[in-house]
Amino acid sequence: MGISYAGDAYNRASGTRAAFDALSNDLEREGHPPMVSISGDREPEDQERIWHERMTLNPGNRKVYGYRFWQGQKWYQIHPDTVAPPRTSNHEARRSNDLKWPYNSDTPAARRAEELAPKHNITREGKSFRELWHWTHWGPLGPIGAPASAGGSAPTTAIPHEEDEDMRIIVVNNNYYAIAKQFLSHLNDKNQVSEAEAAYGKARQLGNGNAASAAGVKLRAQLDLHGIPRTVLDGDGRVLNPQSGKFEANGTWSREREILARSTSAKS
C-alpha cells in the first residue's frame, strides 16, 4: 500500500514519496499499520503563515514556549508546537511528513519504524524537538511532480528539482555517494546504489587511494564543484550528519540540513 495522505497533505518529490512508500511497506509486511501523512510539503506562503501563527515579536502576557531568531530579530514561540523559520523547514524542502498514529507517539510500531527508517534515508527528526510525528527523508529528492492525491501516492508528470539538476553518483575507495549542489549522501548498501544508478546513471569511478592520490584530488574537486565543505567527509569515507554532529555510514549532509541543525541548536 505505501504511505497515504489525509486531507490536503502531499509530497511532490518522487524520492521522498518512494522512501516513505518503501518504509511503510516494510512495516506492513511485519504486521504494522501503513503510514498516513497529515502534513507533508509546505509551500513558502504556508510556512510563513504557520510561522506567524506560532511566533511573535511581542508576546505580551501570553505564555512563551521558546524563541528563535529570524531576519535578525528574536521571535517568541506562543504555540506549544515548534516551527522552523521560513526557508529552513524540511516541509518546505519537500522532505518531511507529519504522521498519524501509531507513528506520532512512543508505540511499538513507531519504535520499529525508527529501526527500519535508516535503510530508506529517513529519520524521526522530530524526536530531537519533542515532535514525535515529524519524520524526514534525507536522500535524493528525485523529480518533483504534481502532488499525490489524498489516499494514494501515484506520481504524475515530473519536473526536475534544482537539487537534482546535477545529481550524479560517484565512487571512491569503494564508497558510493550521491552528490549534487550542496548535497552529499553516502550510499551504504547495494539496494541504495542500484536505485540511485537507475535514477541518475552509472556511478563515475574516481579510483582508490589516500587524500594525496589522484583519487583524493578528484574527490576534492567534486566537493568543491558542488559547494560541499571538504570537512563533511572523514578518513573512512563517512559523511557528517549535521543533526547528530557525527560522521556516519549512510550519512547525509546538505546545506538545508545544516541550517536546520543550527536553528534547532540556537533554540535550545
CSV table of C-alpha atoms in Angstrom, one decimal:
chain,number,residue,atom,x,y,z
A,1,MET,CA,0.0,0.0,0.0
A,2,GLY,CA,2.7,2.5,0.9
A,3,ILE,CA,2.2,5.9,2.6
A,4,SER,CA,-1.2,7.6,2.1
A,5,TYR,CA,-2.1,11.2,2.5
A,6,ALA,CA,-5.0,12.6,4.6
A,7,GLY,CA,-6.8,15.8,3.7
A,8,ASP,CA,-4.7,18.2,1.8
A,9,ALA,CA,-1.3,16.6,2.6
A,10,TYR,CA,1.0,15.7,-0.2
A,11,ASN,CA,4.6,15.0,-1.3
A,12,ARG,CA,5.7,16.4,-4.6
A,13,ALA,CA,9.3,14.9,-4.5
A,14,SER,CA,9.3,11.4,-6.0
A,15,GLY,CA,12.3,10.5,-3.9
A,16,THR,CA,10.5,11.4,-0.7
A,17,ARG,CA,7.4,9.6,-1.7
A,18,ALA,CA,9.3,6.5,-2.7
A,19,ALA,CA,11.3,6.4,0.5
A,20,PHE,CA,8.1,6.7,2.7
A,21,ASP,CA,6.3,4.2,0.5
A,22,ALA,CA,9.1,1.7,1.0
A,23,LEU,CA,9.3,2.2,4.8
A,24,SER,CA,5.5,1.9,5.1
A,25,ASN,CA,5.6,-1.3,3.0
A,26,ASP,CA,8.3,-2.8,5.2
A,27,LEU,CA,6.2,-2.0,8.3
A,28,GLU,CA,3.1,-3.5,6.8
A,29,ARG,CA,4.9,-6.7,5.9
A,30,GLU,CA,5.7,-7.1,9.6
A,31,GLY,CA,2.0,-6.5,10.6
A,32,HIS,CA,2.1,-2.8,11.5
A,33,PRO,CA,-0.3,-0.2,10.1
A,34,PRO,CA,0.6,1.7,7.0
A,35,MET,CA,1.9,5.3,7.4
A,36,VAL,CA,-0.6,8.2,6.9
A,37,SER,CA,0.7,11.7,6.4
A,38,ILE,CA,-1.4,14.6,7.8
A,39,SER,CA,1.1,17.2,6.7
A,40,GLY,CA,3.8,16.8,4.0
A,41,ASP,CA,5.1,19.5,1.7
A,42,ARG,CA,4.6,23.1,2.7
A,43,GLU,CA,4.7,25.9,0.1
A,44,PRO,CA,6.7,29.0,1.2
A,45,GLU,CA,3.5,31.0,1.9
A,46,ASP,CA,2.2,28.2,4.1
A,47,GLN,CA,5.4,28.1,6.1
A,48,GLU,CA,5.2,31.8,6.6
A,49,ARG,CA,1.6,31.6,7.7
A,50,ILE,CA,2.3,28.9,10.3
A,51,TRP,CA,5.4,30.9,11.5
A,52,HIS,CA,3.3,34.0,12.2
A,53,GLU,CA,0.6,31.9,13.8
A,54,ARG,CA,3.1,30.4,16.3
A,55,MET,CA,5.7,33.1,16.7
A,56,THR,CA,5.6,36.8,17.5
A,57,LEU,CA,7.9,39.7,18.2
A,58,ASN,CA,5.8,40.9,21.1
A,59,PRO,CA,4.4,38.1,23.3
A,60,GLY,CA,2.8,40.4,25.8
A,61,ASN,CA,1.3,38.3,28.6
A,62,ARG,CA,1.0,35.2,26.5
A,63,LYS,CA,2.8,32.0,27.5
A,64,VAL,CA,6.2,31.7,25.8
A,65,TYR,CA,7.4,28.2,24.9
A,66,GLY,CA,10.8,29.2,23.4
A,67,TYR,CA,12.3,31.6,21.0
A,68,ARG,CA,14.1,31.7,17.6
A,69,PHE,CA,15.9,34.2,15.5
A,70,TRP,CA,14.7,35.1,12.1
A,71,GLN,CA,15.7,38.1,9.9
A,72,GLY,CA,18.0,39.4,12.6
A,73,GLN,CA,15.2,39.6,15.2
A,74,LYS,CA,14.2,37.5,18.2
A,75,TRP,CA,10.8,35.8,17.8
A,76,TYR,CA,8.9,34.3,20.7
A,77,GLN,CA,7.1,31.0,20.4
A,78,ILE,CA,3.5,31.3,21.7
A,79,HIS,CA,2.2,27.9,20.5
A,80,PRO,CA,3.1,24.6,22.0
A,81,ASP,CA,4.2,23.2,18.6
A,82,THR,CA,7.5,24.5,17.3
A,83,VAL,CA,8.0,25.7,13.7
A,84,ALA,CA,11.2,26.3,11.7
A,85,PRO,CA,11.9,29.8,10.3
A,86,PRO,CA,10.7,30.3,6.7
A,87,ARG,CA,13.0,28.9,4.1
A,88,THR,CA,14.6,26.4,6.5
A,89,SER,CA,11.8,23.9,7.1
A,90,ASN,CA,12.2,20.4,5.8
A,91,HIS,CA,8.5,20.6,5.0
A,92,GLU,CA,9.4,23.4,2.6
A,93,ALA,CA,12.3,21.4,1.3
A,94,ARG,CA,9.8,18.6,0.4
A,95,ARG,CA,11.5,16.1,2.7
A,96,SER,CA,9.2,15.7,5.7
A,97,ASN,CA,5.9,14.2,6.8
A,98,ASP,CA,3.9,14.6,10.0
A,99,LEU,CA,2.4,11.1,10.6
A,100,LYS,CA,-0.8,9.9,12.2
A,101,TRP,CA,-1.0,7.3,15.0
A,102,PRO,CA,0.8,5.0,15.7
A,103,TYR,CA,3.8,6.9,14.2
A,104,ASN,CA,3.2,10.0,16.2
A,105,SER,CA,3.8,8.5,19.7
A,106,ASP,CA,6.1,6.2,21.5
A,107,THR,CA,4.5,2.9,20.3
A,108,PRO,CA,5.9,-0.4,19.3
A,109,ALA,CA,5.1,0.3,15.6
A,110,ALA,CA,6.9,3.7,15.8
A,111,ARG,CA,9.9,2.2,17.5
A,112,ARG,CA,10.1,-0.4,14.8
A,113,ALA,CA,9.8,2.3,12.2
A,114,GLU,CA,12.8,4.1,13.7
A,115,GLU,CA,14.8,0.9,13.4
A,116,LEU,CA,13.9,0.4,9.7
A,117,ALA,CA,14.0,4.0,8.7
A,118,PRO,CA,17.8,4.5,8.1
A,119,LYS,CA,17.6,1.9,5.4
A,120,HIS,CA,15.5,4.4,3.5
A,121,ASN,CA,17.4,7.5,4.5
A,122,ILE,CA,14.6,8.5,6.8
A,123,THR,CA,15.0,9.7,10.5
A,124,ARG,CA,12.5,10.5,13.2
A,125,GLU,CA,13.8,14.1,13.1
A,126,GLY,CA,11.1,15.5,15.4
A,127,LYS,CA,12.3,13.3,18.3
A,128,SER,CA,15.0,15.9,18.9
A,129,PHE,CA,12.5,18.7,19.4
A,130,ARG,CA,9.6,16.7,21.0
A,131,GLU,CA,7.5,16.3,17.8
A,132,LEU,CA,7.4,12.5,17.5
A,133,TRP,CA,5.1,12.7,14.5
A,134,HIS,CA,7.7,14.5,12.3
A,135,TRP,CA,9.8,12.2,10.0
A,136,THR,CA,12.3,13.3,7.4
A,137,HIS,CA,13.8,11.8,4.3
A,138,TRP,CA,17.5,12.8,3.7
A,139,GLY,CA,18.2,11.1,0.4
A,140,PRO,CA,17.9,12.4,-3.2
A,141,LEU,CA,14.6,14.2,-3.8
A,142,GLY,CA,14.3,12.9,-7.3
A,143,PRO,CA,12.0,14.7,-9.9
A,144,ILE,CA,9.3,17.0,-8.5
A,145,GLY,CA,5.8,16.4,-9.8
A,146,ALA,CA,2.2,17.2,-9.1
A,147,PRO,CA,1.1,16.2,-5.6
A,148,ALA,CA,-0.2,12.7,-5.0
A,149,SER,CA,-3.9,12.7,-4.2
A,150,ALA,CA,-5.2,12.0,-0.7
A,151,GLY,CA,-5.3,8.3,0.0
A,152,GLY,CA,-2.6,7.4,-2.5
A,153,SER,CA,0.8,8.3,-3.8
A,154,ALA,CA,0.6,8.0,-7.6
A,155,PRO,CA,3.2,10.3,-9.2
A,156,THR,CA,2.3,12.4,-12.2
A,157,THR,CA,4.3,14.2,-14.8
A,158,ALA,CA,7.5,15.3,-13.1
A,159,ILE,CA,9.7,18.4,-13.5
A,160,PRO,CA,13.3,18.5,-12.2
A,161,HIS,CA,14.0,19.9,-8.8
A,162,GLU,CA,17.0,22.2,-8.5
A,163,GLU,CA,18.8,19.8,-6.3
A,164,ASP,CA,18.8,17.1,-8.9
A,165,GLU,CA,19.8,19.1,-12.0
A,166,ASP,CA,23.4,17.9,-11.5
A,167,MET,CA,22.8,14.8,-9.3
A,168,ARG,CA,25.3,12.1,-10.0
A,169,ILE,CA,26.7,9.0,-8.4
A,170,ILE,CA,30.4,8.8,-7.7
A,171,VAL,CA,32.5,6.0,-6.1
A,172,VAL,CA,35.9,6.3,-4.5
A,173,ASN,CA,37.6,3.7,-2.3
A,174,ASN,CA,34.5,1.5,-2.8
A,175,ASN,CA,32.4,4.2,-1.2
A,176,TYR,CA,29.4,5.3,-3.2
A,177,TYR,CA,27.9,8.8,-2.9
A,178,ALA,CA,25.0,10.7,-4.4
A,179,ILE,CA,26.3,14.2,-5.0
A,180,ALA,CA,24.6,17.4,-6.1
A,181,LYS,CA,24.8,21.1,-5.3
A,182,GLN,CA,25.4,21.4,-1.6
A,183,PHE,CA,24.3,17.8,-1.1
A,184,LEU,CA,26.2,14.6,-0.3
A,185,SER,CA,24.7,11.3,0.7
A,186,HIS,CA,26.7,8.1,1.4
A,187,LEU,CA,25.0,5.0,-0.2
A,188,ASN,CA,25.8,2.3,2.2
A,189,ASP,CA,24.1,-0.8,0.7
A,190,LYS,CA,23.6,-2.4,-2.7
A,191,ASN,CA,19.9,-1.6,-2.9
A,192,GLN,CA,20.6,2.2,-2.5
A,193,VAL,CA,23.3,2.1,-5.1
A,194,SER,CA,21.1,0.2,-7.6
A,195,GLU,CA,18.2,2.6,-7.1
A,196,ALA,CA,20.5,5.7,-7.4
A,197,GLU,CA,22.1,4.4,-10.5
A,198,ALA,CA,18.8,3.6,-12.1
A,199,ALA,CA,17.7,7.2,-11.4
A,200,TYR,CA,20.9,9.1,-12.2
A,201,GLY,CA,23.1,6.9,-14.3
A,202,LYS,CA,26.0,4.6,-13.6
A,203,ALA,CA,28.5,5.7,-10.9
A,204,ARG,CA,31.5,7.6,-12.0
A,205,GLN,CA,34.6,5.8,-10.7
A,206,LEU,CA,37.2,8.2,-9.2
A,207,GLY,CA,39.6,5.5,-8.2
A,208,ASN,CA,41.2,4.4,-4.9
A,209,GLY,CA,43.9,6.0,-2.7
A,210,ASN,CA,44.5,8.4,0.1
A,211,ALA,CA,44.0,12.2,0.1
A,212,ALA,CA,47.3,12.8,-1.7
A,213,SER,CA,46.4,10.4,-4.5
A,214,ALA,CA,44.8,11.1,-7.9
A,215,ALA,CA,41.5,9.7,-6.4
A,216,GLY,CA,41.8,12.1,-3.5
A,217,VAL,CA,42.4,15.1,-5.8
A,218,LYS,CA,39.3,14.1,-7.9
A,219,LEU,CA,37.2,13.7,-4.9
A,220,ARG,CA,38.1,17.2,-3.5
A,221,ALA,CA,37.4,18.6,-6.9
A,222,GLN,CA,33.9,17.1,-6.9
A,223,LEU,CA,33.2,18.5,-3.4
A,224,ASP,CA,34.5,22.0,-4.4
A,225,LEU,CA,32.5,21.9,-7.7
A,226,HIS,CA,29.2,21.2,-5.8
A,227,GLY,CA,29.8,23.7,-2.9
A,228,ILE,CA,30.3,21.0,-0.3
A,229,PRO,CA,32.8,21.6,2.5
A,230,ARG,CA,35.7,19.1,2.4
A,231,THR,CA,35.3,18.6,6.2
A,232,VAL,CA,32.0,16.7,5.8
A,233,LEU,CA,34.0,13.5,4.9
A,234,ASP,CA,36.2,11.7,7.4
A,235,GLY,CA,39.1,9.4,6.6
A,236,ASP,CA,36.9,6.4,6.4
A,237,GLY,CA,34.6,8.0,3.8
A,238,ARG,CA,31.7,8.5,6.2
A,239,VAL,CA,29.6,11.7,5.9
A,240,LEU,CA,28.9,14.2,8.6
A,241,ASN,CA,25.3,14.2,9.8
A,242,PRO,CA,24.6,17.8,10.9
A,243,GLN,CA,21.8,16.7,13.2
A,244,SER,CA,24.0,14.4,15.3
A,245,GLY,CA,27.3,16.1,14.7
A,246,LYS,CA,28.8,12.6,13.9
A,247,PHE,CA,30.3,11.1,10.8
A,248,GLU,CA,28.1,8.2,9.7
A,249,ALA,CA,28.0,5.4,7.2
A,250,ASN,CA,24.8,6.1,5.3
A,251,GLY,CA,25.0,9.7,6.5
A,252,THR,CA,23.7,12.7,4.5
A,253,TRP,CA,25.0,16.2,4.6
A,254,SER,CA,23.2,19.1,2.9
A,255,ARG,CA,23.1,22.9,3.4
A,256,GLU,CA,19.4,22.7,4.2
A,257,ARG,CA,20.1,20.1,7.0
A,258,GLU,CA,23.0,22.1,8.4
A,259,ILE,CA,20.8,25.3,8.6
A,260,LEU,CA,18.1,23.3,10.4
A,261,ALA,CA,20.6,21.8,12.8
A,262,ARG,CA,21.9,25.3,13.7
A,263,SER,CA,18.4,26.7,14.1
A,264,THR,CA,17.4,23.8,16.4
A,265,SER,CA,20.7,24.3,18.4
A,266,ALA,CA,20.0,28.1,18.7
A,267,LYS,CA,16.6,27.4,20.2
A,268,SER,CA,18.0,25.1,22.8
